[in-house]
Short mmCIF file of C-alpha atoms in Angstrom, two decimals:
data_model
loop_
_atom_site.label_atom_id
_atom_site.label_comp_id
_atom_site.label_asym_id
_atom_site.label_seq_id
_atom_site.Cartn_x
_atom_site.Cartn_y
_atom_site.Cartn_z
CA MET H 15 84.51 109.11 145.34
CA ASN H 16 81.45 110.16 142.87
CA TYR H 17 82.65 109.59 139.29
CA THR H 18 80.05 108.66 136.67
CA LEU H 19 80.11 106.15 133.87
CA HIS H 20 80.21 108.98 131.58
CA GLN H 21 83.54 110.05 132.90
CA LEU H 22 84.99 106.53 132.74
CA GLN H 23 84.00 106.34 129.11
CA ILE H 24 85.59 109.61 128.51
CA PHE H 25 88.96 109.29 130.57
CA LEU H 26 89.02 105.53 128.96
CA LYS H 27 88.88 107.26 125.43
CA ILE H 28 91.52 109.80 126.21
CA THR H 29 93.70 106.91 127.60
CA ASP H 30 93.35 105.18 124.35
CA LEU H 31 93.87 108.28 121.98
CA GLN H 32 96.57 109.91 124.41
CA SER H 33 94.91 113.39 123.35
CA ILE H 34 91.79 115.37 124.43
CA THR H 35 91.27 116.68 121.02
CA LYS H 36 91.24 113.20 119.36
CA ALA H 37 88.85 112.02 122.25
CA SER H 38 86.18 115.05 122.04
CA GLU H 39 86.27 113.72 118.03
CA ALA H 40 85.61 110.28 118.68
CA LEU H 41 82.89 110.76 121.29
CA HIS H 42 81.33 113.89 119.40
CA LEU H 43 81.87 116.19 122.21
CA THR H 44 83.47 119.59 122.35
CA GLN H 45 87.03 119.80 123.55
CA PRO H 46 86.17 122.06 126.25
CA ALA H 47 83.17 119.53 127.53
CA VAL H 48 86.01 116.80 127.67
CA SER H 49 88.52 118.93 129.41
CA ILE H 50 85.88 119.68 132.29
CA GLN H 51 84.97 115.80 132.48
CA LEU H 52 88.59 114.69 132.79
CA LYS H 53 89.16 117.68 135.62
CA ASN H 54 86.20 116.55 137.33
CA PHE H 55 87.28 113.04 137.31
CA GLN H 56 90.88 113.51 138.26
CA ASP H 57 90.08 116.00 141.28
CA GLN H 58 88.62 112.63 142.79
CA PHE H 59 91.98 111.04 143.23
CA PRO H 60 95.03 111.99 145.17
CA ILE H 61 97.74 111.18 142.45
CA PRO H 62 97.58 112.43 138.96
CA LEU H 63 95.93 110.23 135.94
CA THR H 64 97.62 112.54 133.46
CA GLU H 65 100.62 114.77 132.89
CA VAL H 66 101.48 117.19 130.31
CA VAL H 67 105.08 117.43 128.70
CA GLY H 68 105.32 120.23 126.32
CA ARG H 69 102.07 120.07 124.61
CA GLN H 70 101.66 116.36 124.63
CA LEU H 71 99.50 114.65 127.14
CA TYR H 72 100.87 111.55 128.95
CA ILE H 73 98.83 109.15 131.03
CA THR H 74 100.55 108.17 134.20
CA ASP H 75 101.30 104.70 135.62
CA PHE H 76 98.08 105.32 138.32
CA GLY H 77 96.09 106.66 135.30
CA MET H 78 96.78 103.31 133.49
CA GLU H 79 95.53 101.43 136.57
CA ILE H 80 92.24 103.39 136.56
CA ALA H 81 91.85 102.94 132.89
CA ASN H 82 91.99 99.32 133.16
CA ALA H 83 89.78 99.34 136.03
CA ALA H 84 87.19 101.61 133.97
CA GLU H 85 87.44 99.14 130.98
CA LYS H 86 86.33 96.29 133.28
CA ILE H 87 83.50 98.30 134.84
CA LEU H 88 82.13 99.30 131.68
CA ASN H 89 82.55 95.60 130.50
CA GLU H 90 80.11 94.74 133.18
CA VAL H 91 77.87 97.39 132.18
CA TYR H 92 77.64 96.13 128.81
CA ALA H 93 77.18 92.73 130.16
CA ILE H 94 74.21 93.66 132.27
CA ASN H 95 72.46 95.49 129.01
CA TYR H 96 73.09 92.49 126.90
CA LYS H 97 71.74 90.12 129.60
CA THR H 98 68.57 92.49 130.05
CA LEU H 99 68.20 92.13 126.22
CA ALA H 100 68.84 88.63 125.78
CA TYR H 101 66.26 88.01 128.80
CA LYS H 102 63.62 89.80 126.87
CA GLY H 103 64.46 87.48 123.72
CA GLN H 104 66.38 90.10 121.78
CA LEU H 105 69.79 89.41 120.20
CA SER H 106 72.32 91.35 122.34
CA GLY H 107 76.09 91.94 122.16
CA ARG H 108 78.93 93.73 120.67
CA LEU H 109 80.00 93.23 116.89
CA LYS H 110 83.79 94.56 116.17
CA ILE H 111 85.00 95.15 112.98
CA SER H 112 88.37 96.36 111.23
CA ILE H 113 88.33 97.30 107.69
CA VAL H 114 90.73 98.95 105.42
CA SER H 115 90.12 102.26 104.45
CA THR H 116 88.52 101.75 101.27
CA GLY H 117 86.19 99.46 102.72
CA LYS H 118 84.23 102.36 103.91
CA TYR H 119 82.28 102.64 101.01
CA VAL H 120 81.44 99.03 101.04
CA MET H 121 81.01 97.58 104.74
CA PRO H 122 78.34 99.95 106.06
CA TYR H 123 75.80 98.74 103.37
CA PHE H 124 76.56 95.19 104.69
CA LEU H 125 75.63 96.12 108.14
CA SER H 126 72.83 98.38 108.30
CA GLY H 127 70.29 96.17 107.72
CA PHE H 128 71.66 93.70 110.57
CA ILE H 129 72.00 96.57 113.08
CA LYS H 130 68.43 97.84 112.05
CA GLN H 131 66.80 94.36 112.66
CA ASN H 132 68.92 93.65 116.05
CA LYS H 133 68.69 97.04 118.22
CA GLY H 134 70.50 95.30 120.88
CA VAL H 135 73.59 94.81 118.97
CA ASP H 136 76.48 97.49 119.45
CA LEU H 137 78.67 98.06 116.58
CA THR H 138 82.59 99.16 116.60
CA MET H 139 83.94 99.75 113.27
CA ASP H 140 87.82 100.66 113.06
CA VAL H 141 88.72 101.83 109.61
CA THR H 142 92.58 102.07 109.26
CA ASN H 143 95.41 100.33 107.00
CA LYS H 144 95.91 96.79 106.05
CA SER H 145 98.61 95.95 108.78
CA SER H 146 96.60 97.56 111.83
CA VAL H 147 93.62 95.67 110.46
CA LEU H 148 95.45 92.35 110.28
CA GLU H 149 97.04 92.80 113.55
CA SER H 150 93.73 93.40 115.25
CA LEU H 151 92.47 90.27 113.78
CA GLU H 152 95.77 88.49 114.73
CA LEU H 153 95.31 89.47 118.35
CA ASN H 154 91.73 88.57 118.45
CA GLU H 155 90.65 91.96 119.27
CA VAL H 156 87.97 91.92 116.38
CA ASP H 157 85.42 89.34 115.53
CA PHE H 158 85.79 90.09 111.65
CA ALA H 159 87.88 92.10 109.09
CA LEU H 160 87.33 93.50 105.65
CA VAL H 161 90.39 93.16 103.33
CA SER H 162 90.75 92.66 99.18
CA VAL H 163 93.93 90.53 99.64
CA LEU H 164 93.44 87.61 101.89
CA PRO H 165 96.62 87.17 104.40
CA LYS H 166 98.75 84.17 103.43
CA LYS H 167 100.12 83.85 107.27
CA LEU H 168 96.75 83.33 108.82
CA LYS H 169 94.19 80.74 109.25
CA ILE H 170 91.08 82.01 108.29
CA ASN H 171 87.58 81.64 107.12
CA LYS H 172 85.95 84.02 104.62
CA ILE H 173 82.74 85.23 103.10
CA ALA H 174 83.24 86.83 99.66
CA LEU H 175 81.24 90.07 99.45
CA MET H 176 81.56 91.75 96.00
CA GLU H 177 84.11 92.27 93.31
CA ASN H 178 86.75 95.09 93.73
CA LYS H 179 87.57 96.92 90.40
CA LEU H 180 90.51 99.38 89.94
CA TYR H 181 90.92 101.68 86.90
CA TYR H 182 93.23 104.26 85.80
CA VAL H 183 91.79 107.91 86.38
CA SER H 184 92.65 111.46 85.90
CA SER H 185 91.08 114.69 86.50
CA SER H 186 88.49 115.60 83.96
CA ASN H 187 90.24 118.84 83.36
CA LEU H 188 93.09 116.82 82.18
CA GLU H 189 93.48 116.19 78.29
CA ILE H 190 94.63 113.17 77.51
CA LYS H 191 94.80 111.91 73.91
CA LYS H 192 93.07 108.33 73.29
CA SER H 193 96.01 107.89 70.84
CA ILE H 194 98.78 108.40 73.24
CA PRO H 195 100.95 105.00 73.72
CA LYS H 196 99.93 103.66 77.23
CA LYS H 197 103.85 103.14 78.11
CA LYS H 198 104.23 106.92 77.32
CA LEU H 199 101.19 107.85 79.48
CA PHE H 200 102.92 106.22 82.68
CA GLU H 201 106.35 107.56 81.89
CA GLU H 202 104.92 111.30 81.28
CA MET H 203 102.05 111.52 83.87
CA PRO H 204 102.86 111.89 87.52
CA LEU H 205 101.23 108.57 89.38
CA ILE H 206 100.10 109.19 92.84
CA PHE H 207 100.27 106.11 94.85
CA ARG H 208 99.04 104.88 98.14
CA GLU H 209 101.25 104.01 101.06
CA GLN H 210 103.50 100.93 101.41
CA GLY H 211 101.45 97.91 102.69
CA SER H 212 98.17 99.15 100.80
CA ALA H 213 96.48 96.39 98.88
CA THR H 214 95.55 99.11 96.34
CA ARG H 215 99.37 99.89 96.30
CA ASN H 216 100.57 96.18 95.93
CA ALA H 217 97.97 95.81 92.98
CA MET H 218 99.19 99.06 90.94
CA GLU H 219 102.85 98.10 91.68
CA THR H 220 102.22 94.65 90.40
CA PHE H 221 100.63 96.24 87.21
CA VAL H 222 103.20 98.41 86.50
CA ALA H 223 106.09 95.87 86.93
CA LYS H 224 104.28 93.13 84.78
CA ASN H 225 103.61 95.49 81.78
CA GLY H 226 107.03 97.02 82.04
CA TYR H 227 106.32 100.47 82.40
CA SER H 228 108.32 103.37 84.17
CA ALA H 229 105.98 105.03 86.22
CA ARG H 230 106.94 108.61 87.30
CA LYS H 231 105.85 108.49 90.93
CA LYS H 232 104.75 111.96 92.27
CA MET H 233 103.40 111.45 95.53
CA GLU H 234 102.52 108.75 98.30
CA LEU H 235 99.46 109.51 100.18
CA THR H 236 97.84 107.48 103.14
CA SER H 237 94.46 107.53 102.34
CA ASN H 238 92.11 106.76 99.38
CA GLU H 239 90.44 110.32 99.69
CA ALA H 240 93.84 112.03 99.97
CA VAL H 241 94.61 110.43 96.56
CA LYS H 242 91.36 111.27 95.21
CA GLN H 243 91.47 115.05 96.04
CA ALA H 244 95.30 115.06 94.70
CA VAL H 245 94.16 113.61 91.31
CA ILE H 246 90.79 115.95 91.09
CA SER H 247 93.26 119.06 91.55
CA GLY H 248 95.56 117.88 88.70
CA LEU H 249 98.35 116.70 90.55
CA GLY H 250 98.87 113.53 88.72
CA CYS H 251 97.05 110.38 87.88
CA SER H 252 96.16 106.98 90.10
CA ILE H 253 94.74 103.67 89.77
CA MET H 254 91.68 103.66 92.10
CA PRO H 255 88.88 101.60 93.03
CA LEU H 256 85.74 102.13 91.10
CA ILE H 257 83.74 101.86 94.57
CA GLY H 258 85.21 105.06 95.99
CA ILE H 259 84.97 107.27 93.12
CA ARG H 260 81.07 107.37 91.89
CA SER H 261 80.21 110.71 92.79
CA GLU H 262 83.62 112.10 91.51
CA LEU H 263 82.72 110.20 87.88
CA SER H 264 79.01 111.35 87.92
CA ASN H 265 79.95 115.00 88.67
CA LYS H 266 82.40 114.81 86.18
CA ASP H 267 85.32 115.72 88.32
CA LEU H 268 87.22 112.35 87.46
CA GLN H 269 87.56 110.60 84.34
CA ILE H 270 88.30 106.67 83.48
CA ILE H 271 91.25 106.58 80.98
CA PRO H 272 90.97 103.27 79.02
CA VAL H 273 94.28 101.16 79.79
CA LYS H 274 94.94 97.53 78.40
CA GLY H 275 94.91 95.36 81.57
CA LEU H 276 92.56 97.41 83.45
CA PRO H 277 90.57 97.42 85.52
CA LEU H 278 92.55 95.17 87.78
CA SER H 279 89.78 93.02 89.84
CA THR H 280 90.17 91.70 93.49
CA GLU H 281 87.54 90.68 96.06
CA TRP H 282 86.24 92.05 98.76
CA ASN H 283 86.02 89.73 101.81
CA LEU H 284 84.84 89.47 105.24
CA ILE H 285 87.42 87.17 107.19
CA TRP H 286 87.64 85.59 110.61
CA LEU H 287 90.18 83.69 112.27
CA LYS H 288 89.44 79.64 112.37
CA SER H 289 90.38 79.43 115.74
CA LYS H 290 87.89 82.43 117.09
CA LYS H 291 85.17 81.36 118.99
CA LEU H 292 82.31 83.54 117.66
CA SER H 293 79.73 85.06 119.77
CA PRO H 294 75.85 84.59 118.96
CA VAL H 295 76.10 88.12 117.65
CA ALA H 296 78.80 86.89 115.12
CA LEU H 297 77.40 83.98 114.24
CA ALA H 298 73.82 85.81 113.38
CA TYR H 299 75.78 88.37 111.32
CA ILE H 300 77.29 85.59 109.19
CA GLU H 301 73.91 83.94 108.66
CA PHE H 302 72.55 87.37 107.70
CA LEU H 303 75.23 87.90 104.92
CA ASN H 304 74.78 84.51 103.73
CA ASN H 305 71.05 85.09 103.32
CA GLU H 306 71.09 88.69 102.24
CA LYS H 307 74.40 89.84 100.54
CA MET H 308 73.15 89.27 96.93
CA GLN H 309 70.19 91.16 97.45
CA ILE H 310 72.18 94.12 99.07
CA ILE H 311 74.60 93.80 96.16
CA ASP H 312 71.62 94.12 93.67
CA GLU H 313 69.93 96.98 95.70
CA LYS H 314 73.15 99.23 96.39
CA PHE H 315 75.89 98.09 93.90
CA SER H 316 74.40 97.16 90.66
CA TRP H 317 75.71 100.53 89.45
CA VAL H 318 79.43 98.72 89.62
CA SER H 319 78.46 96.31 86.51
CA ALA H 320 77.70 99.55 84.60
CA PHE H 321 81.60 99.94 84.29
#
């Protein structure tokens, strides 16, 4: 057998995603390149690693055994690299963070300085929905999670990063009279929601119920980007985090409609389990945030205070 570390990485990603197409996207490789490496890897074993039923790729039981072994091998390789860097006096290791989808407008700015300062640190950041974020934290699969609503059932520590404001927004092409009663606004204008379980969705529903509005639900979408494009196109209005619509406001694709009781205000928090034994990298990152977060907010998010 003469398989390479590159082939192990590709096969492990295919196993995780159950798809050659998704694996190629995640690895930033072409689909043919991934398919060729998978074939070359499979040819070295007398038993199939994968099978295709219909158009769906499945990993065989033997393939899962090989994937588990591949993960152990790659972890050992990472450990060798980290030990080498540590021996040279450099901070090294992996930092794993899971964030809710809207957090992608926030978290990179609180990471870039730390990663630039520590070349030996590898970053894994998963952008997903709220339930998956909390699940990965509870299962100890990540070091940290970024959320705007703190979980009630987990014992956690936290660092408050910055305020999260949500406004009622519409397409700039939509003419809405300033004098229109807000109750009528919610009754007549279709309201676009995020998916169930989303912190933004929960905040919207709480606001609508608290004010006794009869919201006309038009559609439910599973990402902030999808909601934003739907609003820009004129399909309806929504209550959206300010942090994700800066460019669209500047370009006048979107407009903020003043509504009493808005903006809603929550807070972005980086959280971790109290029972978590933090790595040297994770501890160094906490120290970095405590020392640098206010400067990051002043440099990167001062525009938020203008609203």
